[in-house]
mmCIF file of C-alpha atoms and ligand atoms in Angstrom:
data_model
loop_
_atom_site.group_PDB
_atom_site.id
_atom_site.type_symbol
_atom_site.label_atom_id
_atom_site.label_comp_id
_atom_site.label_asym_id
_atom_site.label_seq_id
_atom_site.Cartn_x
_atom_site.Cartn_y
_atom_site.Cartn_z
ATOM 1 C CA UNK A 1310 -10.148 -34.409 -4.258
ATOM 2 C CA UNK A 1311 -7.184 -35.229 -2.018
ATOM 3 C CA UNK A 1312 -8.455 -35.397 1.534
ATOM 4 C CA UNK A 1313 -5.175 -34.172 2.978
ATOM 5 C CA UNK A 1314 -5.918 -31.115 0.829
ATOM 6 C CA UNK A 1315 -8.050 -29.874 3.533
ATOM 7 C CA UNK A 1316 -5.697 -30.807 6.354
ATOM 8 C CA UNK A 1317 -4.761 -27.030 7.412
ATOM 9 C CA UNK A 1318 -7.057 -24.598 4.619
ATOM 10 C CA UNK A 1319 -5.999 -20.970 5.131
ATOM 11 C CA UNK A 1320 -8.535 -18.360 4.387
ATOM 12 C CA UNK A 1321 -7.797 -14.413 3.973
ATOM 13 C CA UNK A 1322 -9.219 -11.547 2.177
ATOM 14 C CA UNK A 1323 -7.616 -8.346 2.443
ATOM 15 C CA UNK A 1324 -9.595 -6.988 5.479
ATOM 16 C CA UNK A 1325 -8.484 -9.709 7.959
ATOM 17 C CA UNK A 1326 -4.989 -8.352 7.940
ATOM 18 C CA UNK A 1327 -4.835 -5.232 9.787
ATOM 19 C CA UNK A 1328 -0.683 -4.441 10.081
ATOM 20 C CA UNK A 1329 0.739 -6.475 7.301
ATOM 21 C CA UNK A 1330 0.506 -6.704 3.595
ATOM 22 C CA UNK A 1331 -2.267 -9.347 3.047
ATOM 23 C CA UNK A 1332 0.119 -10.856 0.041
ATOM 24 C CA UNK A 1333 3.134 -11.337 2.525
ATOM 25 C CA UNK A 1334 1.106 -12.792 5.158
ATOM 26 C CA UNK A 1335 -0.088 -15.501 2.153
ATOM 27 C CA UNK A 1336 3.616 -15.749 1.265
ATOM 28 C CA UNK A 1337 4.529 -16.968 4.394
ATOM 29 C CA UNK A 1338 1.732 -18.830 5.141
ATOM 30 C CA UNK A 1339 2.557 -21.072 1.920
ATOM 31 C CA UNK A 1340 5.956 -21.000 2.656
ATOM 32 C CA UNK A 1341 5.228 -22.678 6.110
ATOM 33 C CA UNK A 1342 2.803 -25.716 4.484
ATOM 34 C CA UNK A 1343 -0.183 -24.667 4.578
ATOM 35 C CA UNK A 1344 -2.203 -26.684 2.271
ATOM 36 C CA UNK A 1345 -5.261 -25.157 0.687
ATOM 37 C CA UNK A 1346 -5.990 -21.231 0.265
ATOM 38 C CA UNK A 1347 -9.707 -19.250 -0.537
ATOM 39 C CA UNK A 1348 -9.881 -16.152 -1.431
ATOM 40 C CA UNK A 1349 -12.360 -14.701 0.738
ATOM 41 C CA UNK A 1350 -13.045 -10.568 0.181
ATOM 42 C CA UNK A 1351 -16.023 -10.078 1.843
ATOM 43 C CA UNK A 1352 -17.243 -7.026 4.273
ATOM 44 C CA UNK A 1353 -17.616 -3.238 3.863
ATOM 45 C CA UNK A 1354 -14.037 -2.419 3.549
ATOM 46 C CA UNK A 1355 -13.747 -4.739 1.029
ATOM 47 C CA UNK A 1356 -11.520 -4.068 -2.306
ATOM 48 C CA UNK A 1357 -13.362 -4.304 -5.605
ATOM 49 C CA UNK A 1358 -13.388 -3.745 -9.102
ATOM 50 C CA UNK A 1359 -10.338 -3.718 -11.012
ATOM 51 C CA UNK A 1360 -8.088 -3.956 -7.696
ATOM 52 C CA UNK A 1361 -10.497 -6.967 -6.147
ATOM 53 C CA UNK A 1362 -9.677 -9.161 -9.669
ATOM 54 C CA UNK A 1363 -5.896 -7.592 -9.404
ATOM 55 C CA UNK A 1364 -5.785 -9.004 -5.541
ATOM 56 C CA UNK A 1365 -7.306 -12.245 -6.750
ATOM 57 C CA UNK A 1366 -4.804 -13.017 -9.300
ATOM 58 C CA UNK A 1367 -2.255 -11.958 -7.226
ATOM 59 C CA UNK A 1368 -3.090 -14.307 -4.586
ATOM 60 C CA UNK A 1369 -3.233 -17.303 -7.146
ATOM 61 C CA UNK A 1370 -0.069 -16.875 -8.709
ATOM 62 C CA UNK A 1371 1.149 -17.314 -5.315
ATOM 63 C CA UNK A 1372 -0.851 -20.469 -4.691
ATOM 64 C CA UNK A 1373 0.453 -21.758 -7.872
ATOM 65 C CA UNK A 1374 4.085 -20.920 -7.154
ATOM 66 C CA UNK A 1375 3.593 -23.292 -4.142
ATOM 67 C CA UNK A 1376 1.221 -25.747 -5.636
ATOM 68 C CA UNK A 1377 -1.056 -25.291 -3.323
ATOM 69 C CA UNK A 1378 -5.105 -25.324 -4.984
ATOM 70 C CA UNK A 1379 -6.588 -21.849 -4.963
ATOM 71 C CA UNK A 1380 -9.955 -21.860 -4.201
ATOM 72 C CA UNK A 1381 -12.654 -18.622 -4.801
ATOM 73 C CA UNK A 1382 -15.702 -18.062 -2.106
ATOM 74 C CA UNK A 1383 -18.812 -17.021 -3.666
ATOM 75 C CA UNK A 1384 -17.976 -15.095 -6.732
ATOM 76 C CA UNK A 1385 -18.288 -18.076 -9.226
ATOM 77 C CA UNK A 1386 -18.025 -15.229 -11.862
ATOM 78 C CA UNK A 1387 -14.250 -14.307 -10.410
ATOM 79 C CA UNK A 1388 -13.552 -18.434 -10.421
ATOM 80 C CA UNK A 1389 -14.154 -18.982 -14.042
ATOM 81 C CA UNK A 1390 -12.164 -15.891 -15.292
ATOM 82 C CA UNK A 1391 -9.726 -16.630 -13.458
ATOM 83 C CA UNK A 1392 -9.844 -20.942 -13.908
ATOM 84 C CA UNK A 1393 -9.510 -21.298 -10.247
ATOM 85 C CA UNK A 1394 -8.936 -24.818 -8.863
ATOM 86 C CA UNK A 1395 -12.262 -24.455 -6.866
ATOM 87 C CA UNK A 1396 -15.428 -22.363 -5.250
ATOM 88 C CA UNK A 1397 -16.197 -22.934 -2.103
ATOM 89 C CA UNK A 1398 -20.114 -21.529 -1.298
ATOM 90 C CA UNK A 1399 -22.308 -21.061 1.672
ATOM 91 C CA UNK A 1400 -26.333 -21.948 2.044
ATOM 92 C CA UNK A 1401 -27.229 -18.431 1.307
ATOM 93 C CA UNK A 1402 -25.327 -19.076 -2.316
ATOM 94 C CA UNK A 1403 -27.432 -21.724 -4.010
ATOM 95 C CA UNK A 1404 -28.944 -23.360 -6.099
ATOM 96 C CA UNK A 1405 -25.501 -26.187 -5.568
ATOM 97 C CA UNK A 1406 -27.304 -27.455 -9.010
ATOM 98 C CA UNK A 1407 -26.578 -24.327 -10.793
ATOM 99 C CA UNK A 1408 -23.424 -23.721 -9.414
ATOM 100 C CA UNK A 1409 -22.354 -26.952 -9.861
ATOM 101 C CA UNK A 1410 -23.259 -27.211 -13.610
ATOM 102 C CA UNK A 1411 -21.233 -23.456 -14.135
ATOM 103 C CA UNK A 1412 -18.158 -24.836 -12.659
ATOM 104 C CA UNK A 1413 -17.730 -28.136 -14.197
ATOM 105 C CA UNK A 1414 -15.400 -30.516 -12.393
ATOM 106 C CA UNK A 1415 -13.751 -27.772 -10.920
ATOM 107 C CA UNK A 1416 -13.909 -28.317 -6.947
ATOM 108 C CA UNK A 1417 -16.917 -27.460 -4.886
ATOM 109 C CA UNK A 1418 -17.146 -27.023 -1.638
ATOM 110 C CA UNK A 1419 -20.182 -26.171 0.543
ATOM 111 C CA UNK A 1420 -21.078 -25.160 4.191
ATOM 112 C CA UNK A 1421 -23.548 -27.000 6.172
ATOM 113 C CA UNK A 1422 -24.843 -26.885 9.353
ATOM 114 C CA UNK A 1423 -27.635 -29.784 9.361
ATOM 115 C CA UNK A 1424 -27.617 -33.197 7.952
ATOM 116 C CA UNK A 1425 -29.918 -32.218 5.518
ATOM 117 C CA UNK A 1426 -27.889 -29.464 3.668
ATOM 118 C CA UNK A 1427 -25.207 -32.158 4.149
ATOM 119 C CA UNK A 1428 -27.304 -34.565 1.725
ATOM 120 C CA UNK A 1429 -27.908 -31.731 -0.413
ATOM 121 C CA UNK A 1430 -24.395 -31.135 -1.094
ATOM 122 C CA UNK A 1431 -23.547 -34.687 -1.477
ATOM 123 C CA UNK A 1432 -26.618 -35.040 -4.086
ATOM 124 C CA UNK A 1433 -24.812 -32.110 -6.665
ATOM 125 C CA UNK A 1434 -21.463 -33.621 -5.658
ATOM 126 C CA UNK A 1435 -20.111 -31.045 -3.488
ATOM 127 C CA UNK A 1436 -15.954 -32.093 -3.055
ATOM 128 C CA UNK A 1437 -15.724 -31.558 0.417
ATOM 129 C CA UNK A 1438 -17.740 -29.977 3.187
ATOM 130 C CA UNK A 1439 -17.045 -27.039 5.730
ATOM 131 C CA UNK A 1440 -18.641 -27.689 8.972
ATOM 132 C CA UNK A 1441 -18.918 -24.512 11.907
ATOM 133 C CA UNK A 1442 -18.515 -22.324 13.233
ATOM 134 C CA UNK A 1443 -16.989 -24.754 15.688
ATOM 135 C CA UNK A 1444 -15.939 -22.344 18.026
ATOM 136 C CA UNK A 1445 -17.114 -18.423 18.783
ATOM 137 C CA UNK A 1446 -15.327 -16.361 15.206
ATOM 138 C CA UNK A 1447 -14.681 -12.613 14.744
ATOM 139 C CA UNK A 1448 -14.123 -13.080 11.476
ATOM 140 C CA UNK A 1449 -17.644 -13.446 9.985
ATOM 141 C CA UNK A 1450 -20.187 -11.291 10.873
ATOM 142 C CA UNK A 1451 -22.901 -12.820 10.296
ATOM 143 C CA UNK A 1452 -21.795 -16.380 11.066
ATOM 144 C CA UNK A 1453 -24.192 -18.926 13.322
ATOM 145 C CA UNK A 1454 -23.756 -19.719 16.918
ATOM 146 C CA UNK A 1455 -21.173 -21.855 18.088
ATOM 147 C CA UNK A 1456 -22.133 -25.574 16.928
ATOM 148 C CA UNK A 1457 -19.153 -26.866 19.296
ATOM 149 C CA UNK A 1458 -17.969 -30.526 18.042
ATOM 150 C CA UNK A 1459 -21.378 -32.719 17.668
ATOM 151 C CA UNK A 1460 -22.572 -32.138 14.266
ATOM 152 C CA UNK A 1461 -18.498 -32.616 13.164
ATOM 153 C CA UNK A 1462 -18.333 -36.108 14.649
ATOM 154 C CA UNK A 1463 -21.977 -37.205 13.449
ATOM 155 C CA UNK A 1464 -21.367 -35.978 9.820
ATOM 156 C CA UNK A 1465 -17.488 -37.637 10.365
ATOM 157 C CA UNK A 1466 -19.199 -41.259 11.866
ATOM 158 C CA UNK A 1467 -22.216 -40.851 8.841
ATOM 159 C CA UNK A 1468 -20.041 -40.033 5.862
ATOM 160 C CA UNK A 1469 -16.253 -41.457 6.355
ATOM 161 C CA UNK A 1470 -15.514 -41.141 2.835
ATOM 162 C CA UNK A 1471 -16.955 -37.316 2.404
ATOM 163 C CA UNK A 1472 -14.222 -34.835 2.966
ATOM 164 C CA UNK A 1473 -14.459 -32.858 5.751
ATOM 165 C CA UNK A 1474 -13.045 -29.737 6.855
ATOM 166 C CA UNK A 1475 -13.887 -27.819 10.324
ATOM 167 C CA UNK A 1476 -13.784 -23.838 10.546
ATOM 168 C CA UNK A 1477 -14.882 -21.628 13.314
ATOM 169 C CA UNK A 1478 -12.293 -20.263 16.538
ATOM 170 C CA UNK A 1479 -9.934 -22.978 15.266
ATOM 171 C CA UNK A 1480 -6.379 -22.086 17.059
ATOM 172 C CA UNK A 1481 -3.247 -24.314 18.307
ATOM 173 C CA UNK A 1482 -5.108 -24.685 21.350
ATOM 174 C CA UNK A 1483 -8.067 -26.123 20.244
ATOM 175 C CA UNK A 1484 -7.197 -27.329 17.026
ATOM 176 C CA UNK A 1485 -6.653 -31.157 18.015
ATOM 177 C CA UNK A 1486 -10.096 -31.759 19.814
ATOM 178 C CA UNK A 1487 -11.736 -30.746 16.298
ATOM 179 C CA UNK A 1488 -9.185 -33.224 14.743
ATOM 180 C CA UNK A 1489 -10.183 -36.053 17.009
ATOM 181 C CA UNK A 1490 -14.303 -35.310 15.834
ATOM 182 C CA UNK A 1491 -13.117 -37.143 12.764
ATOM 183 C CA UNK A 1492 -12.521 -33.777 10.357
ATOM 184 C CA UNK A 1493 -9.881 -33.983 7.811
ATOM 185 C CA UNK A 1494 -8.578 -30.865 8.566
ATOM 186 C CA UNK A 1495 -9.576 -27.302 10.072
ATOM 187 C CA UNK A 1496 -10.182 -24.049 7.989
ATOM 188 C CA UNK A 1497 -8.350 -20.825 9.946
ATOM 189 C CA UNK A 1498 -8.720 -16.940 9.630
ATOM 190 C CA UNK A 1499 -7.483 -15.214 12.243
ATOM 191 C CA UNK A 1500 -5.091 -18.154 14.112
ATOM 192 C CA UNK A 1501 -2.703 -17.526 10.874
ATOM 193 C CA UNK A 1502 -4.133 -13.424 10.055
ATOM 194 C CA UNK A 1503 -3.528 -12.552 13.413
ATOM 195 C CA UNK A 1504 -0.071 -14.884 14.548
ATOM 196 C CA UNK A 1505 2.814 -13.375 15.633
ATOM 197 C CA UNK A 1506 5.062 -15.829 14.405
ATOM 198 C CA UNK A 1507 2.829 -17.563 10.905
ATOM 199 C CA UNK A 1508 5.617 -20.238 10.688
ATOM 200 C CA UNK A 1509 5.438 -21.714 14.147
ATOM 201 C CA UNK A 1510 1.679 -21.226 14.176
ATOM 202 C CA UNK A 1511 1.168 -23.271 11.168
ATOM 203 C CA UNK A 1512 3.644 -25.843 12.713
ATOM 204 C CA UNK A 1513 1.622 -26.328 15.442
ATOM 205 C CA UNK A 1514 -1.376 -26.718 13.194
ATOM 206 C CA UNK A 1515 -0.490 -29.186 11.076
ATOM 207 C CA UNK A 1516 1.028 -31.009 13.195
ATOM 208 C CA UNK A 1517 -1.866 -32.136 15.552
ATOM 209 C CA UNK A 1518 -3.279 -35.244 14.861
ATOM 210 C CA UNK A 1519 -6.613 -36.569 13.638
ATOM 211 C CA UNK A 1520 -8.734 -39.460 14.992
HETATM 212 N N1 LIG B 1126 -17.367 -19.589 8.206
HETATM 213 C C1 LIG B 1126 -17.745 -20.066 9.382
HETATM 214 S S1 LIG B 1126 -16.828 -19.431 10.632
HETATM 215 C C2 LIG B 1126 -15.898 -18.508 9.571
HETATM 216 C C3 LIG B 1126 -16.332 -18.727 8.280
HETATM 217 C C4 LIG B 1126 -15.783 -18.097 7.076
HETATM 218 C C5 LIG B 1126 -14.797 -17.609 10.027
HETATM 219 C C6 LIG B 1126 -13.579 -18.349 10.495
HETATM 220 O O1 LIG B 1126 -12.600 -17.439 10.924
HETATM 221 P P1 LIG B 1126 -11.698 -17.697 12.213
HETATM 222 O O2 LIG B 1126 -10.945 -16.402 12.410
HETATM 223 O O3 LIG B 1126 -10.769 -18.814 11.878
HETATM 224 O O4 LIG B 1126 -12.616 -17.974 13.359
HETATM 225 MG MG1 LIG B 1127 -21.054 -17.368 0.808
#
């Protein structure tokens, strides 16, 4: 994959936007450079069925209009139907092997929080890895303590070819400390879900720089 991909990955289902359409805050968000998008519809108040694939798809053609990949968490199911660019799974998702092997050369991407899930992923070829929570997050419930920047900058020194993006409390303010660690870019929720303004937000993102 293209490293700079990663450099500001924008993540949204439609329960992290609370007083906007979830499709316009997308639409702006591409429209400002962001540079990678998941589709993440997770939690009770989650849409499903026919309206979860109907979100989905809408959410793509956007990606596409912009060029921007259009990656699917978890539901490898929703990635092949709809020939997504990518799936991007947790720990609690695997076997990588068999997920790997359903998706082709499509790209994976995997969390991990120790080296060894790191060599894991590498071993089944995982694209690029998601490292965090970084900082304290909202928007997963069930998402680990704070790792703060250690693991980043070991797995960043260890692997300088492997991809790496950083997710977890990531916001203008801290966004550039993350970036120094070594990551090729940070993964956001809320700093973009929750902005006031998405276009100076994601200015401010992208334009901190890494190490
Ligand atoms: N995985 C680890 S932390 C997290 C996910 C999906 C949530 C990130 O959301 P936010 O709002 O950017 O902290
Ligand atoms: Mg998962």
């Amino acid at each position: 994959m293209n490293c700079h991909d990663l450099r500001l990955y924008f993540i949204m289902g439609s329960t992290n936007v609370k007083k906007r359409h979830p499709l316009e805050v997308l639409e702006e968000a591409l429209q400002s450079g962001i540079t990678m998008f998941q589709f993440r519809e997770k939690g009770p108040d989650a849409i499903t069925g026919q309206a979860y694939e109907n979100f989905a798809r809408s959410c793509q053609n956007l990606c596409k209009q912009y060029h921007i990949p259009f990656i699917v968490n978890d539901d490898v199911e929703l990635a092949l139907k709809l020939d997504a660019d990518g799936i991007h799974i947790g720990q609690e998702d695997f076997p990588v092997a068999v997920i790997r092997e359903k998706i082709g050369n499509r790209l994976l991407g995997v969390s991990v929080h120790t080296k060894d899930e790191l060599q894991i992923a590498l071993q089944y070829e995982a694209d690029y890895v998601g490292i965090g929570p970084i900082f304290a997050t909202t928007s997963k419930r069930d998402a680990k303590q704070p790792s703060g920047t250690e693991f980043l900058q070991q797995a960043c020194t260890d692997y300088p070819e492997l991809p790496i993006v950083a997710i977890g409390g990531i916001d203008e303010f801290n966004a550039q400390k993350v970036l120094k660690a070594g990551a090729n870019g940070i993964a956001v929720i809320s700093a973009i879900c929750e902005s006031v303004n998405i276009k100076n937000t994601v200015k401010t993102l992208t334009s901190c720089q890494s190490r």
